[in-house]
C-alpha cells in the first residue's frame, strides 16, 4: 500500500470541522479527526501541529494575498482604494469555500480560546496592511487607520456572509460594507 | 493602628506599574508590589484579584463612559458624531493620568498575554458601542462599522499620545486621528 494519501490534508480539515460542529471543539480529539478521515494520527501531525491549526492554517496565505494586492494597486490609487483591491483579492479566494467558512465561523464563535486567536490574527493582519500602506508612501496615522478600517470591513462583511439566509457572494457583501463605512464615517 | 489605608488602591497601582516597568510584568510578584506600596498582600487582594487586574481595572468604567456619552449625544447627531462625543468623554477622563497611561502602555506592549487581553477589551468595547448605536436606531452594518472605526481611532490616537515626545492632550491627538480617518475613508 502506498503511503501517499490523496488530499489527506483536505480530508482531515473536512473531518475536523464536522466533528468540531457536532461535538464541540474542546471535546474533539486528533484521534477522532484522523479516524473520521480514514487516516492515522501520524498523518494528521504531518499536516497540522495541533487541532487548532486546522482552523488557522490559512492565516499566512490570507495575509499574503491581502497585502500583495494592496501593494500591487495602481500607484495613483488612494489608500482606501488600495485596501479595496486587497479585499477583492481575499474575497475571491473564498469562492467555493462557503461551507468550510460557515462551519469555521460557528466553531470559533463558540470557543473563547479560538475567538482570542482570531482577534490576534486580525490585529496582525491590520499591522501588516498598515506597513504595506506605509511602503506605498501613506503617512501615519492614515496608514494605520485605513488598515484598521479595511480589517473591520472584512470582519463585519464576513460575519454577515456566513449568517443563515445570506446567499450572495462574499465580495458583494464586503463591497456593501465598505460602501457603508465610507458613507457612515466619511467627512461631513 | 487603624486598618484604613488612605488611597491604598492608588498606591498599589503606582507601585505595580513602577515594578512592571523596572523588572518586567512576569517577574514581579504581588508580595513585591505590596512591599513597595508599604502595604500587605492581604490589602492587595482586597483591591485586586491578581497582578493583571491592576492594568485592566479601568476597563468597565471606560466602556461605561464611552457608551453613556454615545447614548447621550443629541438625537439628530450622525452615528460618527455620537462616537466622537464618546471619544471626547473618554479622552477627558485621562487628564492627569499621562504617566500611568504611558507606563501601562509600555508594559502591555512588552507582554504577549497582556496584548491579547487588551485586544479582547477593545473588541468587547466595539461590541458595546455597536449595541449602543443600534439602540439609537442605527442599522447594521453601519452600527458595527462605525463602532469599529471609533475604537480604531481611540487605539491609534492613544498609541500616538503615549509615544515619546508627544505633549498634546489626548483629546487633541484623538481628534486629529478621527479627522484623518474621515478624510482617508470618506466616500470618494
Coordinates of C-alpha atoms in Angstrom, one line a residue:
Chain A
X1 CA 0.0 0.0 0.0
X2 CA 1.3 3.4 -0.9
X3 CA 1.9 5.9 1.9
X4 CA 0.6 8.7 -0.4
X5 CA -2.9 9.7 0.6
X6 CA -4.7 11.8 -2.0
X7 CA -5.8 15.1 -0.5
X8 CA -5.1 13.9 3.1
X9 CA -4.9 17.5 4.3
X10 CA -8.3 18.4 2.8
X11 CA -9.9 15.3 4.2
X12 CA -8.5 16.0 7.7
X13 CA -9.8 19.6 7.6
X14 CA -13.2 18.5 6.5
X15 CA -13.4 15.8 9.2
X16 CA -12.2 18.2 11.8
X17 CA -14.8 20.8 11.0
X18 CA -17.5 18.3 11.0
X19 CA -16.5 17.0 14.4
X20 CA -16.0 20.4 15.9
X21 CA -19.6 21.3 14.9
X22 CA -21.1 18.0 16.0
X23 CA -19.3 17.5 19.3
X24 CA -17.6 20.8 20.1
X25 CA -14.0 21.8 19.5
X26 CA -12.8 21.1 23.0
X27 CA -14.4 17.6 23.1
X28 CA -12.8 16.5 19.8
X29 CA -9.5 14.6 19.7
X30 CA -6.9 14.3 17.0
X31 CA -7.5 10.5 17.0
X32 CA -11.2 11.1 16.2
X33 CA -10.4 13.5 13.4
X34 CA -7.9 11.1 11.8
X35 CA -10.4 8.2 12.3
X36 CA -13.2 10.2 10.6
X37 CA -10.9 11.0 7.7
X38 CA -9.8 7.3 7.4
X39 CA -6.2 8.3 8.2
X40 CA -3.8 7.9 11.1
X41 CA -2.8 10.4 13.8
X42 CA 0.6 10.3 12.4
X43 CA -0.7 11.6 9.1
X44 CA -2.6 14.3 10.9
X45 CA 0.6 15.5 12.5
X46 CA 2.3 15.5 9.2
X47 CA -0.1 18.3 8.1
X48 CA -1.1 20.1 11.3
X49 CA 0.7 20.9 14.5
X50 CA -2.5 20.5 16.6
X51 CA -6.3 20.6 16.3
X52 CA -6.3 24.4 16.5
X53 CA -4.1 24.8 13.4
X54 CA -6.8 23.2 11.2
X55 CA -8.7 26.4 11.8
X56 CA -5.9 28.8 11.3
X57 CA -3.9 27.1 8.6
X58 CA -4.9 29.7 6.1
X59 CA -3.8 32.8 8.1
X60 CA -0.4 33.4 6.4
X61 CA -1.9 32.9 2.9
X62 CA -4.8 35.3 3.6
X63 CA -2.4 38.0 4.9
X64 CA 0.0 37.4 1.9
X65 CA -2.9 37.7 -0.5
X66 CA -4.3 40.8 1.1
X67 CA -1.0 42.7 1.4
X68 CA 0.2 41.7 -2.1
X69 CA -3.0 43.0 -3.7
X70 CA -2.7 46.3 -1.7
X71 CA 1.0 46.6 -2.8
X72 CA 0.1 45.9 -6.4
X73 CA -2.7 48.5 -6.6
X74 CA -2.1 51.3 -9.1
X75 CA 0.4 53.9 -7.7
X76 CA -2.3 56.7 -8.0
X77 CA -4.9 54.7 -6.0
X78 CA -5.9 56.3 -2.8
X79 CA -5.1 54.2 0.4
X80 CA -8.7 53.1 0.8
X81 CA -8.9 52.1 -2.9
X82 CA -5.7 50.0 -2.5
X83 CA -7.3 48.4 0.6
X84 CA -10.5 47.8 -1.5
X85 CA -8.3 45.9 -4.1
X86 CA -6.9 43.8 -1.3
X87 CA -10.5 43.0 -0.1
X88 CA -11.5 41.9 -3.6
X89 CA -8.5 39.5 -3.8
X90 CA -9.2 38.0 -0.4
X91 CA -13.0 37.6 -1.2
X92 CA -12.3 35.9 -4.5
X93 CA -10.2 33.3 -2.6
X94 CA -13.3 32.2 -0.7
X95 CA -15.2 31.1 -3.8
X96 CA -16.4 27.6 -3.3
X97 CA -15.4 27.5 0.4
X98 CA -18.7 28.8 1.9
X99 CA -19.5 25.6 3.8
X100 CA -16.0 25.4 5.3
X101 CA -16.1 29.1 6.2
X102 CA -19.6 28.8 7.8
X103 CA -18.5 25.9 9.9
X104 CA -15.2 27.5 10.9
X105 CA -17.0 30.7 11.9
X106 CA -19.5 28.7 14.0
X107 CA -16.8 26.8 15.8
X108 CA -14.7 29.9 16.5
X109 CA -17.7 31.9 17.8
X110 CA -18.5 29.1 20.3
X111 CA -15.0 28.9 21.9
X112 CA -13.3 31.7 23.9
X113 CA -9.8 30.5 23.2
X114 CA -10.5 30.5 19.4
X115 CA -12.1 33.9 19.4
X116 CA -8.9 35.3 21.1
X117 CA -6.8 33.6 18.4
X118 CA -8.9 35.1 15.7
X119 CA -8.6 38.6 17.3
X120 CA -4.8 38.2 17.3
X121 CA -4.9 37.1 13.7
X122 CA -6.9 40.1 12.6
X123 CA -4.7 42.5 14.6
X124 CA -1.6 41.0 13.0
X125 CA -3.3 41.4 9.6
X126 CA -4.0 45.1 10.3
X127 CA -0.4 45.7 11.3
X128 CA 0.8 44.1 8.1
X129 CA -1.6 46.2 6.0
X130 CA -0.5 49.4 7.7
X131 CA 3.1 48.5 6.9
X132 CA 2.2 47.9 3.3
X133 CA 0.4 51.2 3.0
X134 CA 3.4 53.0 4.6
X135 CA 5.6 51.4 1.9
X136 CA 3.2 53.0 -0.7
X137 CA 4.0 56.4 0.9
X138 CA 1.0 56.7 3.1
X139 CA 1.9 58.5 6.3
X140 CA 0.8 57.7 9.8
X141 CA -1.8 57.8 11.3
X142 CA -3.6 57.5 7.9
X143 CA -1.9 54.1 7.1
X144 CA -2.9 52.5 10.5
X145 CA -6.4 54.0 10.4
X146 CA -7.1 52.8 6.8
X147 CA -5.7 49.4 7.6
X148 CA -7.9 49.0 10.7
X149 CA -10.9 50.2 8.6
X150 CA -10.2 47.6 6.0
X151 CA -9.9 44.8 8.5
X152 CA -13.2 45.9 10.2
X153 CA -14.9 45.8 6.8
X154 CA -13.6 42.3 6.1
X155 CA -14.6 41.0 9.6
X156 CA -18.1 42.5 9.6
X157 CA -18.7 41.6 5.9
X158 CA -17.5 38.0 6.6
X159 CA -19.8 37.7 9.6
X160 CA -22.8 38.8 7.5
X161 CA -21.8 36.5 4.7
X162 CA -21.8 33.4 7.0
X163 CA -25.1 34.3 8.6
X164 CA -28.1 32.0 7.8
X165 CA -30.1 33.1 4.8
X166 CA -27.3 35.1 3.1
X167 CA -26.7 33.7 -0.4
X168 CA -24.7 36.5 -2.1
X169 CA -21.0 36.2 -2.9
X170 CA -18.6 37.3 -0.1
X171 CA -17.3 40.0 -2.4
X172 CA -20.7 41.6 -2.8
X173 CA -21.4 41.7 0.9
X174 CA -17.9 43.1 1.7
X175 CA -18.3 45.8 -1.0
X176 CA -21.6 46.8 0.6
X177 CA -19.9 47.1 4.0
X178 CA -17.1 49.1 2.5
X179 CA -19.6 51.5 1.0
X180 CA -21.5 51.6 4.3
X181 CA -18.3 52.5 6.2
X182 CA -17.4 55.2 3.7
X183 CA -20.9 56.8 4.0
X184 CA -21.0 56.4 7.8
X185 CA -17.5 57.7 8.6
X186 CA -16.9 60.0 5.6
X187 CA -16.1 63.7 6.3
X188 CA -19.2 65.7 6.9
Chain B
X1 CA -3.3 51.4 64.4
X2 CA -6.3 51.8 62.1
X3 CA -6.8 49.3 59.3
X4 CA -7.8 52.1 57.0
X5 CA -5.1 52.8 54.5
X6 CA -5.6 56.2 52.7
X7 CA -5.6 55.6 48.9
X8 CA -4.3 52.0 49.3
X9 CA -5.6 51.2 45.9
X10 CA -3.9 54.1 44.2
X11 CA -0.6 53.4 46.0
X12 CA -0.8 49.7 44.9
X13 CA -1.4 50.6 41.3
X14 CA 1.5 53.1 41.3
X15 CA 3.9 50.6 42.9
X16 CA 2.8 47.8 40.5
X17 CA 3.4 49.9 37.4
X18 CA 6.8 51.0 38.6
X19 CA 7.8 47.4 39.2
X20 CA 6.4 46.1 35.9
X21 CA 8.5 48.8 34.1
X22 CA 11.6 48.2 36.2
X23 CA 11.6 44.4 36.4
X24 CA 9.1 43.2 33.8
X25 CA 5.5 42.2 34.4
X26 CA 6.2 38.4 34.6
X27 CA 9.0 38.8 37.1
X28 CA 7.0 40.9 39.5
X29 CA 5.2 39.3 42.5
X30 CA 2.2 40.6 44.4
X31 CA 4.4 40.5 47.6
X32 CA 6.8 42.9 45.9
X33 CA 4.0 45.2 44.9
X34 CA 2.5 45.3 48.3
X35 CA 6.0 45.8 49.8
X36 CA 6.8 48.7 47.5
X37 CA 3.4 50.3 48.5
X38 CA 4.1 49.8 52.2
X39 CA 1.0 47.5 52.4
X40 CA 0.3 43.8 52.9
X41 CA -0.5 41.2 50.3
X42 CA -3.9 40.9 52.1
X43 CA -4.6 44.5 51.3
X44 CA -3.6 44.0 47.7
X45 CA -6.1 41.2 47.3
X46 CA -8.8 43.3 48.9
X47 CA -8.5 45.7 45.9
X48 CA -7.3 43.4 43.0
X49 CA -7.9 39.8 42.1
X50 CA -4.4 39.4 40.7
X51 CA -1.5 41.4 39.3
X52 CA -3.1 41.6 35.9
X53 CA -6.2 43.3 37.2
X54 CA -4.1 46.3 38.2
X55 CA -3.7 47.0 34.5
X56 CA -7.4 46.3 33.5
X57 CA -9.2 47.7 36.5
X58 CA -10.5 50.7 34.5
X59 CA -12.0 48.6 31.6
X60 CA -15.6 48.6 32.8
X61 CA -15.5 52.3 33.7
X62 CA -14.0 53.2 30.3
X63 CA -16.7 51.2 28.5
X64 CA -19.5 52.7 30.6
X65 CA -18.1 56.3 30.0
X66 CA -17.8 55.7 26.2
X67 CA -21.2 54.1 25.7
X68 CA -23.0 56.6 28.0
X69 CA -21.7 59.5 26.1
X70 CA -22.7 57.9 22.8
X71 CA -26.2 57.2 24.1
X72 CA -26.5 60.8 25.4
X73 CA -25.5 62.5 22.1
X74 CA -28.2 64.6 20.6
X75 CA -30.8 62.6 18.8
X76 CA -30.1 64.2 15.5
X77 CA -26.3 63.5 15.7
X78 CA -25.0 61.2 13.0
X79 CA -23.5 57.9 14.2
X80 CA -19.9 59.1 13.8
X81 CA -20.8 62.3 15.6
X82 CA -22.2 60.3 18.5
X83 CA -19.0 58.2 18.6
X84 CA -17.0 61.4 18.5
X85 CA -18.8 62.6 21.6
X86 CA -17.9 59.3 23.3
X87 CA -14.3 59.7 22.4
X88 CA -14.3 63.2 23.9
X89 CA -15.7 61.9 27.2
X90 CA -13.1 59.1 27.3
X91 CA -10.2 61.4 26.5
X92 CA -11.2 63.9 29.2
X93 CA -11.0 61.1 31.8
X94 CA -7.3 60.6 31.1
X95 CA -6.5 64.2 32.2
X96 CA -3.7 64.0 34.8
X97 CA -3.1 60.3 34.1
X98 CA -0.4 60.6 31.4
X99 CA 2.3 58.9 33.4
X100 CA 0.2 56.0 34.5
X101 CA -1.1 55.6 30.9
X102 CA 2.4 55.7 29.4
X103 CA 3.7 53.0 31.8
X104 CA 0.7 50.8 31.3
X105 CA 1.1 51.0 27.5
X106 CA 4.8 50.1 27.8
X107 CA 4.1 47.1 30.0
X108 CA 1.3 45.8 27.8
X109 CA 3.3 46.2 24.6
X110 CA 6.1 44.1 26.1
X111 CA 3.9 41.1 27.2
X112 CA 2.0 38.9 24.7
X113 CA -0.5 37.7 27.3
X114 CA -1.4 41.4 28.1
X115 CA -1.6 42.4 24.5
X116 CA -4.1 39.6 24.0
X117 CA -6.1 40.8 27.0
X118 CA -6.1 44.4 25.6
X119 CA -7.3 43.1 22.2
X120 CA -10.2 41.4 23.9
X121 CA -11.0 44.5 25.9
X122 CA -11.2 46.6 22.7
X123 CA -13.3 44.0 20.8
X124 CA -15.7 44.0 23.8
X125 CA -15.8 47.8 23.7
X126 CA -16.6 47.8 20.0
X127 CA -19.4 45.3 20.5
X128 CA -20.9 47.5 23.3
X129 CA -20.6 50.6 21.1
X130 CA -22.3 48.9 18.2
X131 CA -25.2 47.8 20.6
X132 CA -25.5 51.5 21.8
X133 CA -25.7 52.7 18.2
X134 CA -28.3 50.2 17.4
X135 CA -30.4 51.4 20.3
X136 CA -30.0 54.9 18.7
X137 CA -31.7 53.4 15.6
X138 CA -28.6 52.9 13.5
X139 CA -29.0 49.8 11.4
X140 CA -26.3 47.1 10.8
X141 CA -23.8 47.0 9.3
X142 CA -23.4 50.8 9.8
X143 CA -23.6 50.4 13.6
X144 CA -20.8 47.8 13.8
X145 CA -18.6 49.6 11.2
X146 CA -18.9 53.0 13.0
X147 CA -18.2 51.3 16.3
X148 CA -15.1 49.6 15.0
X149 CA -13.9 52.9 13.4
X150 CA -14.3 54.6 16.8
X151 CA -12.3 52.0 18.6
X152 CA -9.6 52.1 15.9
X153 CA -9.4 55.9 16.3
X154 CA -9.1 55.6 20.1
X155 CA -6.4 52.9 19.9
X156 CA -4.3 54.6 17.3
X157 CA -4.7 58.0 18.9
X158 CA -3.8 56.6 22.3
X159 CA -0.7 54.9 20.9
X160 CA 0.4 58.2 19.4
X161 CA -0.3 60.1 22.6
X162 CA 1.9 57.8 24.8
X163 CA 4.8 57.9 22.3
X164 CA 7.9 59.8 23.5
X165 CA 7.9 63.5 22.6
X166 CA 4.1 63.8 22.3
X167 CA 3.0 66.6 24.7
X168 CA -0.5 67.5 23.4
X169 CA -3.7 66.5 25.2
X170 CA -5.1 63.0 24.4
X171 CA -8.3 64.6 23.1
X172 CA -6.4 66.7 20.6
X173 CA -4.4 63.7 19.2
X174 CA -7.6 61.6 19.0
X175 CA -9.5 64.4 17.2
X176 CA -6.7 64.5 14.7
X177 CA -7.0 60.7 14.1
X178 CA -10.7 60.9 13.7
X179 CA -10.3 63.7 11.1
X180 CA -7.6 61.6 9.5
X181 CA -9.9 58.6 9.3
X182 CA -12.8 60.6 7.9
X183 CA -10.6 62.0 5.2
X184 CA -8.9 58.7 4.3
X185 CA -12.0 56.5 4.3
X186 CA -14.7 59.1 3.3
X187 CA -16.7 58.4 0.2
X188 CA -14.9 59.4 -3.0

